[in-house]
Amino acid sequence: MPLSPPSEKQLVQAPFRRTKCPAVVQSPKSPLSCGPCTQLFPGVPLPLLGSGIKWRFTFYLSIFSYGLKFIWSSPWFWDTRQCWYNYPFQPLTSSLFCYYIMELAFYWSLMFSQFTDIKRKDFLIMFVHHLATIGLITFSYMNNMLRVGTLVLCLHDASDFLLEAAKLANYAKYQRLCDATFILFGVVFIVTRLGIYPFWILNTTLFESWELIGPYPSWWLFNGLLVTLQVLHIIWSCLIIRIAYKALLRGKVSKDDRSDVESSSEEDDMTSNSTKGIFSTSSNGANRINGHVASTQWAEEE
């Protein structure tokens, strides 16, 4: 018997119908649980749920490689006092301009995406971080503090791609690789944010700049934002150390204390369905480890 073509009403209603998730998604061993994202958008392939992680990993790794290559051949990388010689009459090259614009555009995207994601405990911390980062990039560009700005940006990008790599390893169900990458991320994060940043970056912005060009009104704002970032670094480092300590006790990383979801019954169901992997997935497909170090949550083991 020949099939009759669908009516106009059926064609209109089809995209909005809820459909059951495939059995593979409902499996408790799958890092992706049957949540509202897969139900409301049944036509979207499941691998796209982790596309945000792949995008952030690609960007962080690419921009870090580009920035490191750029500043490696710059004199102020080897002598930070070069950041203040001939200031503010320092040339703006095309490579430096592209580096700044790409970083600024990316952090604006993180700022907007924070309001479309599930609200988490560290929402305020992340909001302050994004404001401080965007403010620093914009302010340093307007005041031609581009040389020291490149050092700050490259230093912050050094650990971010490692966190995204740990998430990707979790999606591939490589638990040991995931744990090892997270530990490497924690070491690099603490060394760069609590070691290199205060003794290299803050040293030149607070003391060498004072000696060479002297303080001026915007100098206080610039250093105030940099010190704000350092306070956030200390908070995040303490939380990373706590996660690592729990990992040693339990045998693997189990929960990110930074980013528990504050309210969402559907998200609680999603988290409880995913007990084998380190990471769970939020309703918009993005992982929930926040950080400048980007955004997801570790699912608690049962």
PDB file of C-alpha atoms in Angstrom:
ATOM      1  CA  MET A   1       0.000   0.000   0.000  1.00  0.00           C
ATOM      2  CA  PRO A   2       1.586   3.327  -1.023  1.00  0.00           C
ATOM      3  CA  LEU A   3       2.356   5.752   1.760  1.00  0.00           C
ATOM      4  CA  SER A   4       0.510   9.048   1.686  1.00  0.00           C
ATOM      5  CA  PRO A   5       2.620  12.197   1.961  1.00  0.00           C
ATOM      6  CA  PRO A   6       2.595  13.916   5.395  1.00  0.00           C
ATOM      7  CA  SER A   7       0.179  16.722   5.913  1.00  0.00           C
ATOM      8  CA  GLU A   8       1.235  20.320   6.376  1.00  0.00           C
ATOM      9  CA  LYS A   9       0.331  20.131  10.071  1.00  0.00           C
ATOM     10  CA  GLN A  10       2.542  17.072  10.573  1.00  0.00           C
ATOM     11  CA  LEU A  11       5.460  18.775   8.869  1.00  0.00           C
ATOM     12  CA  VAL A  12       5.132  21.819  11.125  1.00  0.00           C
ATOM     13  CA  GLN A  13       4.841  19.823  14.359  1.00  0.00           C
ATOM     14  CA  ALA A  14       7.569  17.272  13.610  1.00  0.00           C
ATOM     15  CA  PRO A  15      10.624  19.308  14.737  1.00  0.00           C
ATOM     16  CA  PHE A  16       9.013  20.021  18.128  1.00  0.00           C
ATOM     17  CA  ARG A  17       8.043  16.493  19.080  1.00  0.00           C
ATOM     18  CA  ARG A  18       9.890  14.786  21.905  1.00  0.00           C
ATOM     19  CA  THR A  19      11.468  11.500  20.909  1.00  0.00           C
ATOM     20  CA  LYS A  20      13.018   8.768  22.977  1.00  0.00           C
ATOM     21  CA  CYS A  21      16.784   8.763  23.202  1.00  0.00           C
ATOM     22  CA  PRO A  22      18.659   5.860  21.589  1.00  0.00           C
ATOM     23  CA  ALA A  23      19.568   2.961  23.843  1.00  0.00           C
ATOM     24  CA  VAL A  24      23.250   3.799  23.600  1.00  0.00           C
ATOM     25  CA  VAL A  25      22.590   7.182  25.199  1.00  0.00           C
ATOM     26  CA  GLN A  26      20.572   5.685  28.026  1.00  0.00           C
ATOM     27  CA  SER A  27      23.396   3.348  28.937  1.00  0.00           C
ATOM     28  CA  PRO A  28      24.853   4.278  32.353  1.00  0.00           C
ATOM     29  CA  LYS A  29      28.305   3.728  30.890  1.00  0.00           C
ATOM     30  CA  SER A  30      27.872   6.536  28.402  1.00  0.00           C
ATOM     31  CA  PRO A  31      29.350   9.928  29.352  1.00  0.00           C
ATOM     32  CA  LEU A  32      26.331  11.521  27.669  1.00  0.00           C
ATOM     33  CA  SER A  33      23.036  11.077  29.486  1.00  0.00           C
ATOM     34  CA  CYS A  34      19.505  11.297  28.141  1.00  0.00           C
ATOM     35  CA  GLY A  35      18.872  14.934  28.969  1.00  0.00           C
ATOM     36  CA  PRO A  36      16.685  17.727  27.649  1.00  0.00           C
ATOM     37  CA  CYS A  37      19.197  18.651  24.954  1.00  0.00           C
ATOM     38  CA  THR A  38      18.964  15.267  23.233  1.00  0.00           C
ATOM     39  CA  GLN A  39      15.195  15.151  23.684  1.00  0.00           C
ATOM     40  CA  LEU A  40      14.354  18.582  22.347  1.00  0.00           C
ATOM     41  CA  PHE A  41      16.792  18.325  19.441  1.00  0.00           C
ATOM     42  CA  PRO A  42      16.539  14.688  18.270  1.00  0.00           C
ATOM     43  CA  GLY A  43      17.960  15.528  14.859  1.00  0.00           C
ATOM     44  CA  VAL A  44      21.274  16.745  16.281  1.00  0.00           C
ATOM     45  CA  PRO A  45      24.012  14.055  16.215  1.00  0.00           C
ATOM     46  CA  LEU A  46      25.259  13.102  19.675  1.00  0.00           C
ATOM     47  CA  PRO A  47      28.927  13.930  18.964  1.00  0.00           C
ATOM     48  CA  LEU A  48      27.890  17.572  18.629  1.00  0.00           C
ATOM     49  CA  LEU A  49      27.084  17.642  22.354  1.00  0.00           C
ATOM     50  CA  GLY A  50      30.816  17.789  23.030  1.00  0.00           C
ATOM     51  CA  SER A  51      31.600  20.144  20.186  1.00  0.00           C
ATOM     52  CA  GLY A  52      32.075  23.037  22.600  1.00  0.00           C
ATOM     53  CA  ILE A  53      34.946  21.176  24.247  1.00  0.00           C
ATOM     54  CA  LYS A  54      36.564  20.446  20.885  1.00  0.00           C
ATOM     55  CA  TRP A  55      36.201  24.087  19.878  1.00  0.00           C
ATOM     56  CA  ARG A  56      37.736  25.404  23.103  1.00  0.00           C
ATOM     57  CA  PHE A  57      40.587  22.876  22.930  1.00  0.00           C
ATOM     58  CA  THR A  58      41.332  23.866  19.336  1.00  0.00           C
ATOM     59  CA  PHE A  59      41.231  27.568  20.123  1.00  0.00           C
ATOM     60  CA  TYR A  60      43.297  27.415  23.321  1.00  0.00           C
ATOM     61  CA  LEU A  61      45.979  25.252  21.731  1.00  0.00           C
ATOM     62  CA  SER A  62      46.101  27.354  18.548  1.00  0.00           C
ATOM     63  CA  ILE A  63      46.177  30.728  20.285  1.00  0.00           C
ATOM     64  CA  PHE A  64      48.786  29.544  22.801  1.00  0.00           C
ATOM     65  CA  SER A  65      51.016  28.259  19.988  1.00  0.00           C
ATOM     66  CA  TYR A  66      50.567  31.498  18.052  1.00  0.00           C
ATOM     67  CA  GLY A  67      51.220  33.668  21.095  1.00  0.00           C
ATOM     68  CA  LEU A  68      54.264  31.713  22.227  1.00  0.00           C
ATOM     69  CA  LYS A  69      55.791  31.862  18.760  1.00  0.00           C
ATOM     70  CA  PHE A  70      55.142  35.592  18.621  1.00  0.00           C
ATOM     71  CA  ILE A  71      56.575  36.585  21.995  1.00  0.00           C
ATOM     72  CA  TRP A  72      59.487  34.114  21.746  1.00  0.00           C
ATOM     73  CA  SER A  73      61.080  36.377  19.145  1.00  0.00           C
ATOM     74  CA  SER A  74      60.161  39.550  21.049  1.00  0.00           C
ATOM     75  CA  PRO A  75      62.789  41.284  23.213  1.00  0.00           C
ATOM     76  CA  TRP A  76      60.349  41.892  26.104  1.00  0.00           C
ATOM     77  CA  PHE A  77      59.916  38.141  26.570  1.00  0.00           C
ATOM     78  CA  TRP A  78      63.544  37.870  27.665  1.00  0.00           C
ATOM     79  CA  ASP A  79      63.768  41.234  29.410  1.00  0.00           C
ATOM     80  CA  THR A  80      60.480  42.515  30.848  1.00  0.00           C
ATOM     81  CA  ARG A  81      61.913  46.002  31.253  1.00  0.00           C
ATOM     82  CA  GLN A  82      61.590  46.259  27.462  1.00  0.00           C
ATOM     83  CA  CYS A  83      57.835  46.506  28.025  1.00  0.00           C
ATOM     84  CA  TRP A  84      58.315  50.050  29.319  1.00  0.00           C
ATOM     85  CA  TYR A  85      61.141  51.432  27.190  1.00  0.00           C
ATOM     86  CA  ASN A  86      59.872  54.191  24.857  1.00  0.00           C
ATOM     87  CA  TYR A  87      56.403  53.857  26.327  1.00  0.00           C
ATOM     88  CA  PRO A  88      53.838  54.898  25.108  1.00  0.00           C
ATOM     89  CA  PHE A  89      55.480  55.332  21.676  1.00  0.00           C
ATOM     90  CA  GLN A  90      55.682  51.647  20.800  1.00  0.00           C
ATOM     91  CA  PRO A  91      54.656  50.358  17.337  1.00  0.00           C
ATOM     92  CA  LEU A  92      51.596  48.180  16.817  1.00  0.00           C
ATOM     93  CA  THR A  93      52.421  45.397  14.355  1.00  0.00           C
ATOM     94  CA  SER A  94      49.822  43.424  12.399  1.00  0.00           C
ATOM     95  CA  SER A  95      50.712  40.205  14.263  1.00  0.00           C
ATOM     96  CA  LEU A  96      50.207  41.897  17.611  1.00  0.00           C
ATOM     97  CA  PHE A  97      46.902  43.395  16.484  1.00  0.00           C
ATOM     98  CA  CYS A  98      45.554  40.013  15.322  1.00  0.00           C
ATOM     99  CA  TYR A  99      46.633  38.379  18.579  1.00  0.00           C
ATOM    100  CA  TYR A 100      44.757  40.950  20.646  1.00  0.00           C
ATOM    101  CA  ILE A 101      41.591  40.931  18.539  1.00  0.00           C
ATOM    102  CA  MET A 102      41.312  37.121  18.588  1.00  0.00           C
ATOM    103  CA  GLU A 103      41.726  36.979  22.358  1.00  0.00           C
ATOM    104  CA  LEU A 104      39.237  39.799  22.949  1.00  0.00           C
ATOM    105  CA  ALA A 105      36.605  38.230  20.686  1.00  0.00           C
ATOM    106  CA  PHE A 106      36.968  34.852  22.390  1.00  0.00           C
ATOM    107  CA  TYR A 107      36.542  36.217  25.911  1.00  0.00           C
ATOM    108  CA  TRP A 108      33.495  38.216  24.833  1.00  0.00           C
ATOM    109  CA  SER A 109      32.004  34.937  23.568  1.00  0.00           C
ATOM    110  CA  LEU A 110      32.691  33.330  26.965  1.00  0.00           C
ATOM    111  CA  MET A 111      31.008  36.270  28.668  1.00  0.00           C
ATOM    112  CA  PHE A 112      27.795  35.903  26.644  1.00  0.00           C
ATOM    113  CA  SER A 113      27.698  32.100  26.761  1.00  0.00           C
ATOM    114  CA  GLN A 114      27.840  32.201  30.569  1.00  0.00           C
ATOM    115  CA  PHE A 115      24.304  33.627  30.650  1.00  0.00           C
ATOM    116  CA  THR A 116      22.907  30.920  28.358  1.00  0.00           C
ATOM    117  CA  ASP A 117      24.374  28.016  30.319  1.00  0.00           C
ATOM    118  CA  ILE A 118      23.086  26.456  33.548  1.00  0.00           C
ATOM    119  CA  LYS A 119      23.842  28.703  36.517  1.00  0.00           C
ATOM    120  CA  ARG A 120      26.571  27.356  38.792  1.00  0.00           C
ATOM    121  CA  LYS A 121      28.094  28.216  42.152  1.00  0.00           C
ATOM    122  CA  ASP A 122      31.099  29.924  40.592  1.00  0.00           C
ATOM    123  CA  PHE A 123      28.948  32.104  38.308  1.00  0.00           C
ATOM    124  CA  LEU A 124      29.975  35.282  40.143  1.00  0.00           C
ATOM    125  CA  ILE A 125      33.674  34.337  40.167  1.00  0.00           C
ATOM    126  CA  MET A 126      33.584  33.610  36.443  1.00  0.00           C
ATOM    127  CA  PHE A 127      31.682  36.821  35.767  1.00  0.00           C
ATOM    128  CA  VAL A 128      34.321  38.844  37.631  1.00  0.00           C
ATOM    129  CA  HIS A 129      37.072  36.947  35.811  1.00  0.00           C
ATOM    130  CA  HIS A 130      35.603  37.649  32.375  1.00  0.00           C
ATOM    131  CA  LEU A 131      35.042  41.311  33.239  1.00  0.00           C
ATOM    132  CA  ALA A 132      38.619  41.674  34.491  1.00  0.00           C
ATOM    133  CA  THR A 133      40.043  39.888  31.436  1.00  0.00           C
ATOM    134  CA  ILE A 134      38.032  41.905  28.915  1.00  0.00           C
ATOM    135  CA  GLY A 135      38.814  45.080  30.837  1.00  0.00           C
ATOM    136  CA  LEU A 136      42.529  44.313  30.834  1.00  0.00           C
ATOM    137  CA  ILE A 137      42.667  43.486  27.128  1.00  0.00           C
ATOM    138  CA  THR A 138      40.691  46.599  26.182  1.00  0.00           C
ATOM    139  CA  PHE A 139      42.482  48.882  28.619  1.00  0.00           C
ATOM    140  CA  SER A 140      45.979  47.703  27.656  1.00  0.00           C
ATOM    141  CA  TYR A 141      45.125  48.143  23.971  1.00  0.00           C
ATOM    142  CA  MET A 142      43.811  51.682  24.477  1.00  0.00           C
ATOM    143  CA  ASN A 143      46.857  52.634  26.554  1.00  0.00           C
ATOM    144  CA  ASN A 144      49.339  50.865  24.274  1.00  0.00           C
ATOM    145  CA  MET A 145      50.432  48.461  27.021  1.00  0.00           C
ATOM    146  CA  LEU A 146      50.510  45.736  24.405  1.00  0.00           C
ATOM    147  CA  ARG A 147      53.866  44.248  25.233  1.00  0.00           C
ATOM    148  CA  VAL A 148      53.060  43.301  28.803  1.00  0.00           C
ATOM    149  CA  GLY A 149      49.566  42.367  27.619  1.00  0.00           C
ATOM    150  CA  THR A 150      50.947  39.651  25.342  1.00  0.00           C
ATOM    151  CA  LEU A 151      52.834  38.153  28.295  1.00  0.00           C
ATOM    152  CA  VAL A 152      49.670  38.029  30.400  1.00  0.00           C
ATOM    153  CA  LEU A 153      47.601  36.445  27.622  1.00  0.00           C
ATOM    154  CA  CYS A 154      50.132  33.790  26.686  1.00  0.00           C
ATOM    155  CA  LEU A 155      50.706  32.856  30.331  1.00  0.00           C
ATOM    156  CA  HIS A 156      46.984  32.333  30.899  1.00  0.00           C
ATOM    157  CA  ASP A 157      46.617  30.216  27.751  1.00  0.00           C
ATOM    158  CA  ALA A 158      49.391  27.836  28.829  1.00  0.00           C
ATOM    159  CA  SER A 159      47.151  25.591  30.953  1.00  0.00           C
ATOM    160  CA  ASP A 160      43.677  26.004  29.464  1.00  0.00           C
ATOM    161  CA  PHE A 161      44.070  23.570  26.565  1.00  0.00           C
ATOM    162  CA  LEU A 162      45.184  20.847  29.004  1.00  0.00           C
ATOM    163  CA  LEU A 163      41.864  21.020  30.836  1.00  0.00           C
ATOM    164  CA  GLU A 164      39.958  20.698  27.570  1.00  0.00           C
ATOM    165  CA  ALA A 165      42.206  17.765  26.608  1.00  0.00           C
ATOM    166  CA  ALA A 166      41.242  16.022  29.857  1.00  0.00           C
ATOM    167  CA  LYS A 167      37.572  16.453  28.979  1.00  0.00           C
ATOM    168  CA  LEU A 168      38.137  14.995  25.515  1.00  0.00           C
ATOM    169  CA  ALA A 169      39.935  12.008  27.027  1.00  0.00           C
ATOM    170  CA  ASN A 170      36.928  11.457  29.268  1.00  0.00           C
ATOM    171  CA  TYR A 171      34.577  11.511  26.279  1.00  0.00           C
ATOM    172  CA  ALA A 172      36.775   8.850  24.659  1.00  0.00           C
ATOM    173  CA  LYS A 173      36.533   6.844  27.937  1.00  0.00           C
ATOM    174  CA  TYR A 174      40.286   6.892  28.554  1.00  0.00           C
ATOM    175  CA  GLN A 175      40.116   7.258  32.332  1.00  0.00           C
ATOM    176  CA  ARG A 176      43.840   7.041  33.016  1.00  0.00           C
ATOM    177  CA  LEU A 177      44.680   9.519  30.283  1.00  0.00           C
ATOM    178  CA  CYS A 178      41.978  11.823  31.600  1.00  0.00           C
ATOM    179  CA  ASP A 179      43.329  11.691  35.166  1.00  0.00           C
ATOM    180  CA  ALA A 180      46.926  12.136  34.030  1.00  0.00           C
ATOM    181  CA  THR A 181      46.031  15.112  31.847  1.00  0.00           C
ATOM    182  CA  PHE A 182      44.103  16.731  34.669  1.00  0.00           C
ATOM    183  CA  ILE A 183      47.052  16.314  37.039  1.00  0.00           C
ATOM    184  CA  LEU A 184      49.326  17.873  34.410  1.00  0.00           C
ATOM    185  CA  PHE A 185      46.834  20.716  34.038  1.00  0.00           C
ATOM    186  CA  GLY A 186      46.833  21.284  37.798  1.00  0.00           C
ATOM    187  CA  VAL A 187      50.632  21.418  37.957  1.00  0.00           C
ATOM    188  CA  VAL A 188      50.916  23.832  35.009  1.00  0.00           C
ATOM    189  CA  PHE A 189      48.066  25.979  36.362  1.00  0.00           C
ATOM    190  CA  ILE A 190      49.594  26.353  39.822  1.00  0.00           C
ATOM    191  CA  VAL A 191      53.123  26.962  38.510  1.00  0.00           C
ATOM    192  CA  THR A 192      52.031  29.605  35.994  1.00  0.00           C
ATOM    193  CA  ARG A 193      49.346  31.353  38.084  1.00  0.00           C
ATOM    194  CA  LEU A 194      50.955  31.242  41.538  1.00  0.00           C
ATOM    195  CA  GLY A 195      54.611  31.233  40.516  1.00  0.00           C
ATOM    196  CA  ILE A 196      55.372  32.858  37.180  1.00  0.00           C
ATOM    197  CA  TYR A 197      52.470  35.329  37.172  1.00  0.00           C
ATOM    198  CA  PRO A 198      53.201  37.158  40.458  1.00  0.00           C
ATOM    199  CA  PHE A 199      57.001  37.002  40.252  1.00  0.00           C
ATOM    200  CA  TRP A 200      57.262  37.808  36.539  1.00  0.00           C
ATOM    201  CA  ILE A 201      54.160  39.701  35.422  1.00  0.00           C
ATOM    202  CA  LEU A 202      53.202  41.565  38.603  1.00  0.00           C
ATOM    203  CA  ASN A 203      56.850  42.313  39.281  1.00  0.00           C
ATOM    204  CA  THR A 204      57.223  44.220  36.029  1.00  0.00           C
ATOM    205  CA  THR A 205      53.811  45.960  36.175  1.00  0.00           C
ATOM    206  CA  LEU A 206      54.129  47.037  39.810  1.00  0.00           C
ATOM    207  CA  PHE A 207      57.831  47.701  40.308  1.00  0.00           C
ATOM    208  CA  GLU A 208      59.678  47.976  36.985  1.00  0.00           C
ATOM    209  CA  SER A 209      57.004  50.218  35.465  1.00  0.00           C
ATOM    210  CA  TRP A 210      57.055  52.407  38.586  1.00  0.00           C
ATOM    211  CA  GLU A 211      60.817  52.760  38.260  1.00  0.00           C
ATOM    212  CA  LEU A 212      60.910  53.456  34.503  1.00  0.00           C
ATOM    213  CA  ILE A 213      57.774  55.493  33.766  1.00  0.00           C
ATOM    214  CA  GLY A 214      56.376  56.271  37.204  1.00  0.00           C
ATOM    215  CA  PRO A 215      52.764  55.899  38.368  1.00  0.00           C
ATOM    216  CA  TYR A 216      49.921  57.698  36.589  1.00  0.00           C
ATOM    217  CA  PRO A 217      46.125  57.558  37.051  1.00  0.00           C
ATOM    218  CA  SER A 218      45.457  54.590  34.753  1.00  0.00           C
ATOM    219  CA  TRP A 219      48.442  52.731  36.257  1.00  0.00           C
ATOM    220  CA  TRP A 220      46.402  52.084  39.397  1.00  0.00           C
ATOM    221  CA  LEU A 221      43.442  50.679  37.457  1.00  0.00           C
ATOM    222  CA  PHE A 222      45.662  48.460  35.322  1.00  0.00           C
ATOM    223  CA  ASN A 223      47.439  46.925  38.298  1.00  0.00           C
ATOM    224  CA  GLY A 224      44.198  46.687  40.248  1.00  0.00           C
ATOM    225  CA  LEU A 225      42.758  44.418  37.545  1.00  0.00           C
ATOM    226  CA  LEU A 226      45.930  42.322  37.474  1.00  0.00           C
ATOM    227  CA  VAL A 227      45.813  41.869  41.259  1.00  0.00           C
ATOM    228  CA  THR A 228      42.137  40.876  40.972  1.00  0.00           C
ATOM    229  CA  LEU A 229      43.153  38.102  38.594  1.00  0.00           C
ATOM    230  CA  GLN A 230      45.751  36.933  41.090  1.00  0.00           C
ATOM    231  CA  VAL A 231      43.107  36.633  43.814  1.00  0.00           C
ATOM    232  CA  LEU A 232      41.016  34.469  41.488  1.00  0.00           C
ATOM    233  CA  HIS A 233      44.094  32.369  40.706  1.00  0.00           C
ATOM    234  CA  ILE A 234      44.538  31.636  44.409  1.00  0.00           C
ATOM    235  CA  ILE A 235      40.883  30.598  44.800  1.00  0.00           C
ATOM    236  CA  TRP A 236      40.985  28.278  41.803  1.00  0.00           C
ATOM    237  CA  SER A 237      44.330  26.783  42.814  1.00  0.00           C
ATOM    238  CA  CYS A 238      42.943  25.859  46.231  1.00  0.00           C
ATOM    239  CA  LEU A 239      39.980  24.132  44.585  1.00  0.00           C
ATOM    240  CA  ILE A 240      42.216  22.264  42.138  1.00  0.00           C
ATOM    241  CA  ILE A 241      44.389  21.056  45.014  1.00  0.00           C
ATOM    242  CA  ARG A 242      41.240  19.877  46.811  1.00  0.00           C
ATOM    243  CA  ILE A 243      40.170  17.905  43.734  1.00  0.00           C
ATOM    244  CA  ALA A 244      43.630  16.349  43.415  1.00  0.00           C
ATOM    245  CA  TYR A 245      43.590  15.388  47.101  1.00  0.00           C
ATOM    246  CA  LYS A 246      40.223  13.675  46.712  1.00  0.00           C
ATOM    247  CA  ALA A 247      41.517  11.932  43.600  1.00  0.00           C
ATOM    248  CA  LEU A 248      44.366  10.419  45.589  1.00  0.00           C
ATOM    249  CA  LEU A 249      41.907   9.134  48.185  1.00  0.00           C
ATOM    250  CA  ARG A 250      39.342   7.740  45.737  1.00  0.00           C
ATOM    251  CA  GLY A 251      41.662   6.597  42.976  1.00  0.00           C
ATOM    252  CA  LYS A 252      40.375   9.011  40.355  1.00  0.00           C
ATOM    253  CA  VAL A 253      38.985  12.483  39.970  1.00  0.00           C
ATOM    254  CA  SER A 254      35.344  12.417  40.998  1.00  0.00           C
ATOM    255  CA  LYS A 255      33.938  15.908  41.456  1.00  0.00           C
ATOM    256  CA  ASP A 256      34.758  19.504  40.676  1.00  0.00           C
ATOM    257  CA  ASP A 257      33.991  21.547  43.785  1.00  0.00           C
ATOM    258  CA  ARG A 258      34.000  24.739  41.776  1.00  0.00           C
ATOM    259  CA  SER A 259      30.903  24.204  39.687  1.00  0.00           C
ATOM    260  CA  ASP A 260      27.990  22.444  41.326  1.00  0.00           C
ATOM    261  CA  VAL A 261      24.731  23.346  39.664  1.00  0.00           C
ATOM    262  CA  GLU A 262      22.602  25.469  41.975  1.00  0.00           C
ATOM    263  CA  SER A 263      19.159  24.530  40.680  1.00  0.00           C
ATOM    264  CA  SER A 264      17.908  22.234  37.941  1.00  0.00           C
ATOM    265  CA  SER A 265      16.000  19.001  38.528  1.00  0.00           C
ATOM    266  CA  GLU A 266      16.649  17.867  34.965  1.00  0.00           C
ATOM    267  CA  GLU A 267      20.372  18.424  35.400  1.00  0.00           C
ATOM    268  CA  ASP A 268      20.332  16.338  38.592  1.00  0.00           C
ATOM    269  CA  ASP A 269      18.776  13.481  36.630  1.00  0.00           C
ATOM    270  CA  MET A 270      21.432  13.838  33.954  1.00  0.00           C
ATOM    271  CA  THR A 271      24.253  13.744  36.492  1.00  0.00           C
ATOM    272  CA  SER A 272      22.900  10.673  38.259  1.00  0.00           C
ATOM    273  CA  ASN A 273      22.725   8.817  34.939  1.00  0.00           C
ATOM    274  CA  SER A 274      26.417   9.359  34.242  1.00  0.00           C
ATOM    275  CA  THR A 275      28.550   7.609  36.850  1.00  0.00           C
ATOM    276  CA  LYS A 276      31.440   6.119  34.949  1.00  0.00           C
ATOM    277  CA  GLY A 277      33.064   9.199  33.453  1.00  0.00           C
ATOM    278  CA  ILE A 278      34.700  12.125  35.159  1.00  0.00           C
ATOM    279  CA  PHE A 279      32.690  14.744  33.364  1.00  0.00           C
ATOM    280  CA  SER A 280      28.958  15.212  32.913  1.00  0.00           C
ATOM    281  CA  THR A 281      27.321  17.318  30.237  1.00  0.00           C
ATOM    282  CA  SER A 282      25.069  20.353  30.646  1.00  0.00           C
ATOM    283  CA  SER A 283      21.871  20.939  28.741  1.00  0.00           C
ATOM    284  CA  ASN A 284      23.473  23.099  26.064  1.00  0.00           C
ATOM    285  CA  GLY A 285      26.148  20.512  25.324  1.00  0.00           C
ATOM    286  CA  ALA A 286      28.975  22.281  27.145  1.00  0.00           C
ATOM    287  CA  ASN A 287      30.889  20.617  29.906  1.00  0.00           C
ATOM    288  CA  ARG A 288      30.447  22.132  33.332  1.00  0.00           C
ATOM    289  CA  ILE A 289      33.952  22.851  34.609  1.00  0.00           C
ATOM    290  CA  ASN A 290      34.127  26.576  34.743  1.00  0.00           C
ATOM    291  CA  GLY A 291      37.297  28.243  34.504  1.00  0.00           C
ATOM    292  CA  HIS A 292      38.912  30.706  32.438  1.00  0.00           C
ATOM    293  CA  VAL A 293      39.867  27.377  32.699  1.00  0.00           C
ATOM    294  CA  ALA A 294      36.520  26.765  31.128  1.00  0.00           C
ATOM    295  CA  SER A 295      33.180  25.167  32.084  1.00  0.00           C
ATOM    296  CA  THR A 296      31.959  21.723  33.430  1.00  0.00           C
ATOM    297  CA  GLN A 297      31.282  19.546  36.432  1.00  0.00           C
ATOM    298  CA  TRP A 298      32.644  16.211  37.507  1.00  0.00           C
ATOM    299  CA  ALA A 299      29.932  13.688  38.152  1.00  0.00           C
ATOM    300  CA  GLU A 300      30.004  12.200  41.612  1.00  0.00           C
ATOM    301  CA  GLU A 301      30.542   8.494  41.872  1.00  0.00           C
ATOM    302  CA  GLU A 302      27.786   6.461  43.416  1.00  0.00           C
TER     303      GLU A 302
END
